[in-house]
Amino acid sequence: MTPERPTLVLVHGAGGSKLDWPQSWRSVAEATAPFGLPSSTAVLPGQGGQALHAHPVIAIDLPGHGGSGGLSLPDITGHSRAVTGFLQALNLENVCLVGHSMGVGVVLSAALQSSERISSLCLIAGAARMPVTPELLEGLKNQTENTVAAIARSCWHKSTPEHFVKTTRQRMMSAGGNVLLDDFTACSKLDLRAKLSALQVQTLILAAQEDRMVKATEIEAMAQAIPMAQLQIFHACGHFLHVEIASEIAKKLVAFLGAQI
């Protein structure tokens, strides 16, 4: 029996993990277990989770990332197969796949492979094509620490407190140079533009005008190519807009999910 309310499955970006999502968006068990709280109170104030409490939420780590075993993969297709395999293993239906950055490519590819379990998509700060310069790939190979520091700065709006930049830098470095190189190589090879017209699920696209990692023009072009897409562009935030303005993003996502019920 298909659940009435969509289950959200959150897919992180390059060099990331489930920790890149606001804590209140993540699984009830993770958020409440240390405190012995029932699921009905599994919402932390100030992080935009209140609006999502009616939906099951699962944040995953892609292969080779965070708590997942195995090796990282230098292509998006491999990651998307892992995601569809996860949905099958848990027998999840009526799923809204939510991707951030590289995760956008992963969930797009998953939906294009097989959409029988996927009822909708939410694409945050990512596009069907995300070019990566040869210089950045070379930097990740030979000057990893300096390159990661530059990436971390570019992930956040210029007004964001330094603490967030530092945390991103630390998490990316803990992922390891090989994982980072695989992820950004995967992004450099991604180009799903010719396949977007075949996408047959409702799609919410959220972007930041001042994103320094993925150009808003690439995201706008993707929105125009997807048949059932709606786009909203935010201002005064950056590539991690789902953290910087978590409450606004959560409300937008809940309104979108409500329209699917």
PDB file of C-alpha atoms in Angstrom:
ATOM      1  CA  MET A   1       0.000   0.000   0.000  1.00  0.00           C
ATOM      2  CA  THR A   2       1.466   3.332  -1.063  1.00  0.00           C
ATOM      3  CA  PRO A   3       1.774   5.838   1.818  1.00  0.00           C
ATOM      4  CA  GLU A   4      -0.311   8.977   1.454  1.00  0.00           C
ATOM      5  CA  ARG A   5       2.457  11.361   2.459  1.00  0.00           C
ATOM      6  CA  PRO A   6       5.702  11.251   0.496  1.00  0.00           C
ATOM      7  CA  THR A   7       8.844   9.998   2.195  1.00  0.00           C
ATOM      8  CA  LEU A   8      11.763  12.389   1.770  1.00  0.00           C
ATOM      9  CA  VAL A   9      15.138  10.871   0.927  1.00  0.00           C
ATOM     10  CA  LEU A  10      17.939  13.444   1.178  1.00  0.00           C
ATOM     11  CA  VAL A  11      21.014  13.078  -1.055  1.00  0.00           C
ATOM     12  CA  HIS A  12      24.042  15.226  -0.246  1.00  0.00           C
ATOM     13  CA  GLY A  13      26.568  16.894  -2.507  1.00  0.00           C
ATOM     14  CA  ALA A  14      30.266  16.475  -3.360  1.00  0.00           C
ATOM     15  CA  GLY A  15      32.520  15.673  -0.436  1.00  0.00           C
ATOM     16  CA  GLY A  16      29.502  15.707   1.846  1.00  0.00           C
ATOM     17  CA  SER A  17      27.374  13.466   4.031  1.00  0.00           C
ATOM     18  CA  LYS A  18      23.987  13.452   5.710  1.00  0.00           C
ATOM     19  CA  LEU A  19      25.412  16.009   8.178  1.00  0.00           C
ATOM     20  CA  ASP A  20      25.139  18.633   5.434  1.00  0.00           C
ATOM     21  CA  TRP A  21      21.359  18.727   5.963  1.00  0.00           C
ATOM     22  CA  PRO A  22      19.762  20.758   8.766  1.00  0.00           C
ATOM     23  CA  GLN A  23      19.564  18.510  11.818  1.00  0.00           C
ATOM     24  CA  SER A  24      15.810  18.929  12.088  1.00  0.00           C
ATOM     25  CA  TRP A  25      15.382  17.601   8.523  1.00  0.00           C
ATOM     26  CA  ARG A  26      17.118  14.334   9.336  1.00  0.00           C
ATOM     27  CA  SER A  27      15.673  11.131  10.713  1.00  0.00           C
ATOM     28  CA  VAL A  28      13.521  11.205  13.813  1.00  0.00           C
ATOM     29  CA  ALA A  29      15.565   8.446  15.431  1.00  0.00           C
ATOM     30  CA  GLU A  30      18.836  10.317  14.976  1.00  0.00           C
ATOM     31  CA  ALA A  31      17.476  13.578  16.284  1.00  0.00           C
ATOM     32  CA  THR A  32      15.689  12.193  19.328  1.00  0.00           C
ATOM     33  CA  ALA A  33      17.423   9.011  20.453  1.00  0.00           C
ATOM     34  CA  PRO A  34      19.989  10.765  22.689  1.00  0.00           C
ATOM     35  CA  PHE A  35      17.156  12.486  24.554  1.00  0.00           C
ATOM     36  CA  GLY A  36      14.632   9.626  24.754  1.00  0.00           C
ATOM     37  CA  LEU A  37      11.998  11.777  23.061  1.00  0.00           C
ATOM     38  CA  PRO A  38       8.955  10.411  21.205  1.00  0.00           C
ATOM     39  CA  SER A  39       8.740  11.071  17.490  1.00  0.00           C
ATOM     40  CA  SER A  40       6.025  13.710  17.870  1.00  0.00           C
ATOM     41  CA  THR A  41       8.566  16.059  19.471  1.00  0.00           C
ATOM     42  CA  ALA A  42      11.361  15.392  17.022  1.00  0.00           C
ATOM     43  CA  VAL A  43      11.649  18.972  15.810  1.00  0.00           C
ATOM     44  CA  LEU A  44      14.429  21.308  16.802  1.00  0.00           C
ATOM     45  CA  PRO A  45      13.586  25.020  16.943  1.00  0.00           C
ATOM     46  CA  GLY A  46      15.008  27.494  14.467  1.00  0.00           C
ATOM     47  CA  GLN A  47      16.009  25.010  11.782  1.00  0.00           C
ATOM     48  CA  GLY A  48      12.904  24.869   9.629  1.00  0.00           C
ATOM     49  CA  GLY A  49      12.007  21.340  10.608  1.00  0.00           C
ATOM     50  CA  GLN A  50       8.594  22.171  12.048  1.00  0.00           C
ATOM     51  CA  ALA A  51       7.016  22.195   8.612  1.00  0.00           C
ATOM     52  CA  LEU A  52       8.439  18.765   7.707  1.00  0.00           C
ATOM     53  CA  HIS A  53       7.371  16.842  10.811  1.00  0.00           C
ATOM     54  CA  ALA A  54       4.457  15.145   9.019  1.00  0.00           C
ATOM     55  CA  HIS A  55       6.749  13.425   6.510  1.00  0.00           C
ATOM     56  CA  PRO A  56       9.180  10.543   7.069  1.00  0.00           C
ATOM     57  CA  VAL A  57      12.686  11.860   6.325  1.00  0.00           C
ATOM     58  CA  ILE A  58      15.762   9.747   5.600  1.00  0.00           C
ATOM     59  CA  ALA A  59      19.169  11.342   5.010  1.00  0.00           C
ATOM     60  CA  ILE A  60      21.608   8.958   3.335  1.00  0.00           C
ATOM     61  CA  ASP A  61      25.360   8.814   2.835  1.00  0.00           C
ATOM     62  CA  LEU A  62      26.408   7.961  -0.707  1.00  0.00           C
ATOM     63  CA  PRO A  63      28.927   5.109  -1.211  1.00  0.00           C
ATOM     64  CA  GLY A  64      32.291   5.964   0.314  1.00  0.00           C
ATOM     65  CA  HIS A  65      30.889   8.971   2.174  1.00  0.00           C
ATOM     66  CA  GLY A  66      30.101   9.549   5.837  1.00  0.00           C
ATOM     67  CA  GLY A  67      29.039   6.304   7.485  1.00  0.00           C
ATOM     68  CA  SER A  68      28.636   4.338   4.244  1.00  0.00           C
ATOM     69  CA  GLY A  69      31.072   1.612   3.381  1.00  0.00           C
ATOM     70  CA  GLY A  70      32.617   0.869   0.037  1.00  0.00           C
ATOM     71  CA  LEU A  71      34.484   3.186  -2.261  1.00  0.00           C
ATOM     72  CA  SER A  72      33.473   6.515  -3.722  1.00  0.00           C
ATOM     73  CA  LEU A  73      32.507   6.515  -7.384  1.00  0.00           C
ATOM     74  CA  PRO A  74      33.830   8.791 -10.154  1.00  0.00           C
ATOM     75  CA  ASP A  75      30.489   8.880 -11.982  1.00  0.00           C
ATOM     76  CA  ILE A  76      26.942  10.018 -11.182  1.00  0.00           C
ATOM     77  CA  THR A  77      25.284   6.910 -12.599  1.00  0.00           C
ATOM     78  CA  GLY A  78      26.911   4.653 -10.024  1.00  0.00           C
ATOM     79  CA  HIS A  79      25.630   6.814  -7.195  1.00  0.00           C
ATOM     80  CA  SER A  80      22.129   6.938  -8.669  1.00  0.00           C
ATOM     81  CA  ARG A  81      22.034   3.137  -8.886  1.00  0.00           C
ATOM     82  CA  ALA A  82      22.980   2.996  -5.222  1.00  0.00           C
ATOM     83  CA  VAL A  83      20.074   5.320  -4.414  1.00  0.00           C
ATOM     84  CA  THR A  84      17.527   3.313  -6.411  1.00  0.00           C
ATOM     85  CA  GLY A  85      18.881   0.150  -4.780  1.00  0.00           C
ATOM     86  CA  PHE A  86      18.346   1.752  -1.381  1.00  0.00           C
ATOM     87  CA  LEU A  87      14.714   2.547  -2.230  1.00  0.00           C
ATOM     88  CA  GLN A  88      14.169  -1.042  -3.346  1.00  0.00           C
ATOM     89  CA  ALA A  89      15.884  -2.530  -0.291  1.00  0.00           C
ATOM     90  CA  LEU A  90      13.620  -0.563   2.058  1.00  0.00           C
ATOM     91  CA  ASN A  91      10.620  -1.055  -0.239  1.00  0.00           C
ATOM     92  CA  LEU A  92       9.988   2.692  -0.202  1.00  0.00           C
ATOM     93  CA  GLU A  93       7.206   4.060  -2.391  1.00  0.00           C
ATOM     94  CA  ASN A  94       5.882   7.582  -2.978  1.00  0.00           C
ATOM     95  CA  VAL A  95       9.353   9.028  -2.487  1.00  0.00           C
ATOM     96  CA  CYS A  96      10.407  12.641  -2.940  1.00  0.00           C
ATOM     97  CA  LEU A  97      14.112  12.547  -3.723  1.00  0.00           C
ATOM     98  CA  VAL A  98      15.804  15.719  -2.491  1.00  0.00           C
ATOM     99  CA  GLY A  99      19.258  16.428  -3.892  1.00  0.00           C
ATOM    100  CA  HIS A 100      21.763  19.158  -3.136  1.00  0.00           C
ATOM    101  CA  SER A 101      24.540  20.132  -5.573  1.00  0.00           C
ATOM    102  CA  MET A 102      26.066  16.866  -6.886  1.00  0.00           C
ATOM    103  CA  GLY A 103      23.043  15.196  -5.290  1.00  0.00           C
ATOM    104  CA  VAL A 104      20.887  16.936  -7.895  1.00  0.00           C
ATOM    105  CA  GLY A 105      22.646  15.008 -10.628  1.00  0.00           C
ATOM    106  CA  VAL A 106      22.253  11.804  -8.609  1.00  0.00           C
ATOM    107  CA  VAL A 107      18.492  12.148  -8.067  1.00  0.00           C
ATOM    108  CA  LEU A 108      17.892  13.302 -11.638  1.00  0.00           C
ATOM    109  CA  SER A 109      19.745  10.263 -12.935  1.00  0.00           C
ATOM    110  CA  ALA A 110      17.838   7.991 -10.539  1.00  0.00           C
ATOM    111  CA  ALA A 111      14.467   9.339 -11.683  1.00  0.00           C
ATOM    112  CA  LEU A 112      15.455   8.962 -15.328  1.00  0.00           C
ATOM    113  CA  GLN A 113      16.524   5.341 -14.734  1.00  0.00           C
ATOM    114  CA  SER A 114      13.367   4.309 -12.897  1.00  0.00           C
ATOM    115  CA  SER A 115      10.634   6.526 -11.474  1.00  0.00           C
ATOM    116  CA  GLU A 116       8.200   3.853 -10.237  1.00  0.00           C
ATOM    117  CA  ARG A 117       9.052   4.537  -6.581  1.00  0.00           C
ATOM    118  CA  ILE A 118       9.771   8.241  -7.082  1.00  0.00           C
ATOM    119  CA  SER A 119       6.770  10.555  -7.004  1.00  0.00           C
ATOM    120  CA  SER A 120       8.604  13.893  -7.026  1.00  0.00           C
ATOM    121  CA  LEU A 121      11.977  15.618  -6.952  1.00  0.00           C
ATOM    122  CA  CYS A 122      13.379  18.608  -5.114  1.00  0.00           C
ATOM    123  CA  LEU A 123      16.572  19.944  -6.680  1.00  0.00           C
ATOM    124  CA  ILE A 124      18.599  22.370  -4.547  1.00  0.00           C
ATOM    125  CA  ALA A 125      21.568  24.357  -5.913  1.00  0.00           C
ATOM    126  CA  GLY A 126      22.379  21.921  -8.686  1.00  0.00           C
ATOM    127  CA  ALA A 127      21.842  21.445 -12.406  1.00  0.00           C
ATOM    128  CA  ALA A 128      21.771  18.868 -15.178  1.00  0.00           C
ATOM    129  CA  ARG A 129      25.246  20.064 -16.105  1.00  0.00           C
ATOM    130  CA  MET A 130      27.798  21.300 -13.563  1.00  0.00           C
ATOM    131  CA  PRO A 131      31.094  22.127 -15.295  1.00  0.00           C
ATOM    132  CA  VAL A 132      34.285  21.816 -13.254  1.00  0.00           C
ATOM    133  CA  THR A 133      37.470  23.525 -14.394  1.00  0.00           C
ATOM    134  CA  PRO A 134      40.613  21.436 -15.036  1.00  0.00           C
ATOM    135  CA  GLU A 135      42.398  23.768 -12.619  1.00  0.00           C
ATOM    136  CA  LEU A 136      40.077  22.780  -9.772  1.00  0.00           C
ATOM    137  CA  LEU A 137      40.582  19.069 -10.450  1.00  0.00           C
ATOM    138  CA  GLU A 138      44.327  19.613 -10.596  1.00  0.00           C
ATOM    139  CA  GLY A 139      44.170  21.532  -7.335  1.00  0.00           C
ATOM    140  CA  LEU A 140      42.319  18.690  -5.628  1.00  0.00           C
ATOM    141  CA  LYS A 141      45.083  16.335  -6.772  1.00  0.00           C
ATOM    142  CA  ASN A 142      48.122  18.391  -5.822  1.00  0.00           C
ATOM    143  CA  GLN A 143      47.000  21.153  -3.433  1.00  0.00           C
ATOM    144  CA  THR A 144      44.076  19.554  -1.681  1.00  0.00           C
ATOM    145  CA  GLU A 145      43.998  21.641   1.481  1.00  0.00           C
ATOM    146  CA  ASN A 146      44.197  25.033  -0.280  1.00  0.00           C
ATOM    147  CA  THR A 147      41.665  23.960  -2.920  1.00  0.00           C
ATOM    148  CA  VAL A 148      39.200  22.693  -0.325  1.00  0.00           C
ATOM    149  CA  ALA A 149      39.529  25.958   1.589  1.00  0.00           C
ATOM    150  CA  ALA A 150      38.617  27.885  -1.578  1.00  0.00           C
ATOM    151  CA  ILE A 151      35.664  25.578  -2.296  1.00  0.00           C
ATOM    152  CA  ALA A 152      34.384  25.935   1.267  1.00  0.00           C
ATOM    153  CA  ARG A 153      34.435  29.728   1.006  1.00  0.00           C
ATOM    154  CA  SER A 154      32.553  29.581  -2.293  1.00  0.00           C
ATOM    155  CA  CYS A 155      29.831  27.363  -0.819  1.00  0.00           C
ATOM    156  CA  TRP A 156      28.503  30.113   1.452  1.00  0.00           C
ATOM    157  CA  HIS A 157      27.138  33.617   0.994  1.00  0.00           C
ATOM    158  CA  LYS A 158      29.646  36.329   1.788  1.00  0.00           C
ATOM    159  CA  SER A 159      27.640  37.335   4.867  1.00  0.00           C
ATOM    160  CA  THR A 160      27.672  33.832   6.392  1.00  0.00           C
ATOM    161  CA  PRO A 161      29.599  33.522   9.693  1.00  0.00           C
ATOM    162  CA  GLU A 162      33.071  31.988   9.378  1.00  0.00           C
ATOM    163  CA  HIS A 163      32.050  29.059  11.584  1.00  0.00           C
ATOM    164  CA  PHE A 164      30.013  27.554   8.733  1.00  0.00           C
ATOM    165  CA  VAL A 165      32.891  27.895   6.268  1.00  0.00           C
ATOM    166  CA  LYS A 166      35.275  26.254   8.747  1.00  0.00           C
ATOM    167  CA  THR A 167      32.890  23.358   9.386  1.00  0.00           C
ATOM    168  CA  THR A 168      32.475  22.733   5.653  1.00  0.00           C
ATOM    169  CA  ARG A 169      36.247  22.774   5.164  1.00  0.00           C
ATOM    170  CA  GLN A 170      36.758  20.295   7.997  1.00  0.00           C
ATOM    171  CA  ARG A 171      34.061  17.931   6.738  1.00  0.00           C
ATOM    172  CA  MET A 172      35.401  17.970   3.189  1.00  0.00           C
ATOM    173  CA  MET A 173      38.937  17.308   4.378  1.00  0.00           C
ATOM    174  CA  SER A 174      37.701  14.423   6.517  1.00  0.00           C
ATOM    175  CA  ALA A 175      36.091  12.911   3.410  1.00  0.00           C
ATOM    176  CA  GLY A 176      39.579  12.536   1.935  1.00  0.00           C
ATOM    177  CA  GLY A 177      41.279  13.643  -1.252  1.00  0.00           C
ATOM    178  CA  ASN A 178      40.289  10.574  -3.270  1.00  0.00           C
ATOM    179  CA  VAL A 179      36.593  11.009  -2.473  1.00  0.00           C
ATOM    180  CA  LEU A 180      36.704  14.704  -3.328  1.00  0.00           C
ATOM    181  CA  LEU A 181      38.476  14.053  -6.618  1.00  0.00           C
ATOM    182  CA  ASP A 182      35.984  11.316  -7.519  1.00  0.00           C
ATOM    183  CA  ASP A 183      33.034  13.585  -6.701  1.00  0.00           C
ATOM    184  CA  PHE A 184      34.206  16.592  -8.656  1.00  0.00           C
ATOM    185  CA  THR A 185      35.280  14.356 -11.544  1.00  0.00           C
ATOM    186  CA  ALA A 186      31.749  12.905 -11.557  1.00  0.00           C
ATOM    187  CA  CYS A 187      30.313  16.424 -11.691  1.00  0.00           C
ATOM    188  CA  SER A 188      32.655  17.377 -14.533  1.00  0.00           C
ATOM    189  CA  LYS A 189      31.330  14.481 -16.654  1.00  0.00           C
ATOM    190  CA  LEU A 190      27.656  15.106 -15.891  1.00  0.00           C
ATOM    191  CA  ASP A 191      25.388  16.269 -18.704  1.00  0.00           C
ATOM    192  CA  LEU A 192      21.743  15.187 -18.566  1.00  0.00           C
ATOM    193  CA  ARG A 193      20.342  18.110 -20.548  1.00  0.00           C
ATOM    194  CA  ALA A 194      19.250  16.017 -23.547  1.00  0.00           C
ATOM    195  CA  LYS A 195      17.246  13.652 -21.295  1.00  0.00           C
ATOM    196  CA  LEU A 196      15.306  16.183 -19.220  1.00  0.00           C
ATOM    197  CA  SER A 197      12.253  16.256 -21.482  1.00  0.00           C
ATOM    198  CA  ALA A 198      11.637  12.585 -20.564  1.00  0.00           C
ATOM    199  CA  LEU A 199      11.346  13.357 -16.843  1.00  0.00           C
ATOM    200  CA  GLN A 200       7.766  12.659 -15.799  1.00  0.00           C
ATOM    201  CA  VAL A 201       7.619  13.618 -12.117  1.00  0.00           C
ATOM    202  CA  GLN A 202       6.719  16.875 -10.402  1.00  0.00           C
ATOM    203  CA  THR A 203       9.928  18.781  -9.725  1.00  0.00           C
ATOM    204  CA  LEU A 204      10.686  21.655  -7.372  1.00  0.00           C
ATOM    205  CA  ILE A 205      13.873  23.556  -8.167  1.00  0.00           C
ATOM    206  CA  LEU A 206      15.409  25.899  -5.585  1.00  0.00           C
ATOM    207  CA  ALA A 207      18.435  28.069  -6.294  1.00  0.00           C
ATOM    208  CA  ALA A 208      20.398  31.058  -5.031  1.00  0.00           C
ATOM    209  CA  GLN A 209      21.082  33.946  -7.364  1.00  0.00           C
ATOM    210  CA  GLU A 210      24.456  34.517  -5.683  1.00  0.00           C
ATOM    211  CA  ASP A 211      25.535  30.858  -5.722  1.00  0.00           C
ATOM    212  CA  ARG A 212      29.253  30.797  -6.567  1.00  0.00           C
ATOM    213  CA  MET A 213      29.424  27.043  -7.155  1.00  0.00           C
ATOM    214  CA  VAL A 214      26.617  26.413  -9.659  1.00  0.00           C
ATOM    215  CA  LYS A 215      25.475  29.229 -11.937  1.00  0.00           C
ATOM    216  CA  ALA A 216      21.851  30.273 -11.685  1.00  0.00           C
ATOM    217  CA  THR A 217      21.722  30.349 -15.496  1.00  0.00           C
ATOM    218  CA  GLU A 218      22.439  26.584 -15.639  1.00  0.00           C
ATOM    219  CA  ILE A 219      19.655  25.952 -13.122  1.00  0.00           C
ATOM    220  CA  GLU A 220      17.207  28.186 -14.993  1.00  0.00           C
ATOM    221  CA  ALA A 221      17.937  26.324 -18.246  1.00  0.00           C
ATOM    222  CA  MET A 222      17.285  23.017 -16.501  1.00  0.00           C
ATOM    223  CA  ALA A 223      13.965  24.291 -15.126  1.00  0.00           C
ATOM    224  CA  GLN A 224      12.837  25.278 -18.609  1.00  0.00           C
ATOM    225  CA  ALA A 225      13.671  21.810 -19.969  1.00  0.00           C
ATOM    226  CA  ILE A 226      11.845  19.746 -17.318  1.00  0.00           C
ATOM    227  CA  PRO A 227       8.135  19.388 -18.223  1.00  0.00           C
ATOM    228  CA  MET A 228       6.646  19.570 -14.698  1.00  0.00           C
ATOM    229  CA  ALA A 229       9.109  21.895 -12.989  1.00  0.00           C
ATOM    230  CA  GLN A 230       8.647  24.937 -10.814  1.00  0.00           C
ATOM    231  CA  LEU A 231      11.581  27.186 -10.005  1.00  0.00           C
ATOM    232  CA  GLN A 232      12.233  29.644  -7.213  1.00  0.00           C
ATOM    233  CA  ILE A 233      15.392  31.687  -6.946  1.00  0.00           C
ATOM    234  CA  PHE A 234      16.371  33.157  -3.566  1.00  0.00           C
ATOM    235  CA  HIS A 235      18.618  36.103  -2.803  1.00  0.00           C
ATOM    236  CA  ALA A 236      21.152  36.957  -0.071  1.00  0.00           C
ATOM    237  CA  CYS A 237      22.141  33.300   0.324  1.00  0.00           C
ATOM    238  CA  GLY A 238      24.577  30.905  -1.320  1.00  0.00           C
ATOM    239  CA  HIS A 239      25.175  27.322  -2.381  1.00  0.00           C
ATOM    240  CA  PHE A 240      24.066  25.974   1.012  1.00  0.00           C
ATOM    241  CA  LEU A 241      20.779  27.886   0.939  1.00  0.00           C
ATOM    242  CA  HIS A 242      18.949  24.950   2.542  1.00  0.00           C
ATOM    243  CA  VAL A 243      21.047  25.640   5.663  1.00  0.00           C
ATOM    244  CA  GLU A 244      21.318  29.430   5.422  1.00  0.00           C
ATOM    245  CA  ILE A 245      17.558  29.912   5.044  1.00  0.00           C
ATOM    246  CA  ALA A 246      16.402  26.501   6.271  1.00  0.00           C
ATOM    247  CA  SER A 247      12.971  27.650   7.433  1.00  0.00           C
ATOM    248  CA  GLU A 248      12.104  29.249   4.089  1.00  0.00           C
ATOM    249  CA  ILE A 249      13.295  26.211   2.144  1.00  0.00           C
ATOM    250  CA  ALA A 250      11.377  23.817   4.408  1.00  0.00           C
ATOM    251  CA  LYS A 251       8.157  25.812   4.001  1.00  0.00           C
ATOM    252  CA  LYS A 252       8.570  25.839   0.223  1.00  0.00           C
ATOM    253  CA  LEU A 253       9.186  22.094   0.205  1.00  0.00           C
ATOM    254  CA  VAL A 254       6.155  21.371   2.408  1.00  0.00           C
ATOM    255  CA  ALA A 255       3.873  23.453   0.181  1.00  0.00           C
ATOM    256  CA  PHE A 256       5.171  21.521  -2.828  1.00  0.00           C
ATOM    257  CA  LEU A 257       4.645  18.163  -1.102  1.00  0.00           C
ATOM    258  CA  GLY A 258       1.152  19.190  -0.009  1.00  0.00           C
ATOM    259  CA  ALA A 259       0.185  19.758  -3.602  1.00  0.00           C
ATOM    260  CA  GLN A 260       1.144  16.149  -4.384  1.00  0.00           C
ATOM    261  CA  ILE A 261      -1.231  14.597  -1.822  1.00  0.00           C
TER     262      ILE A 261
END
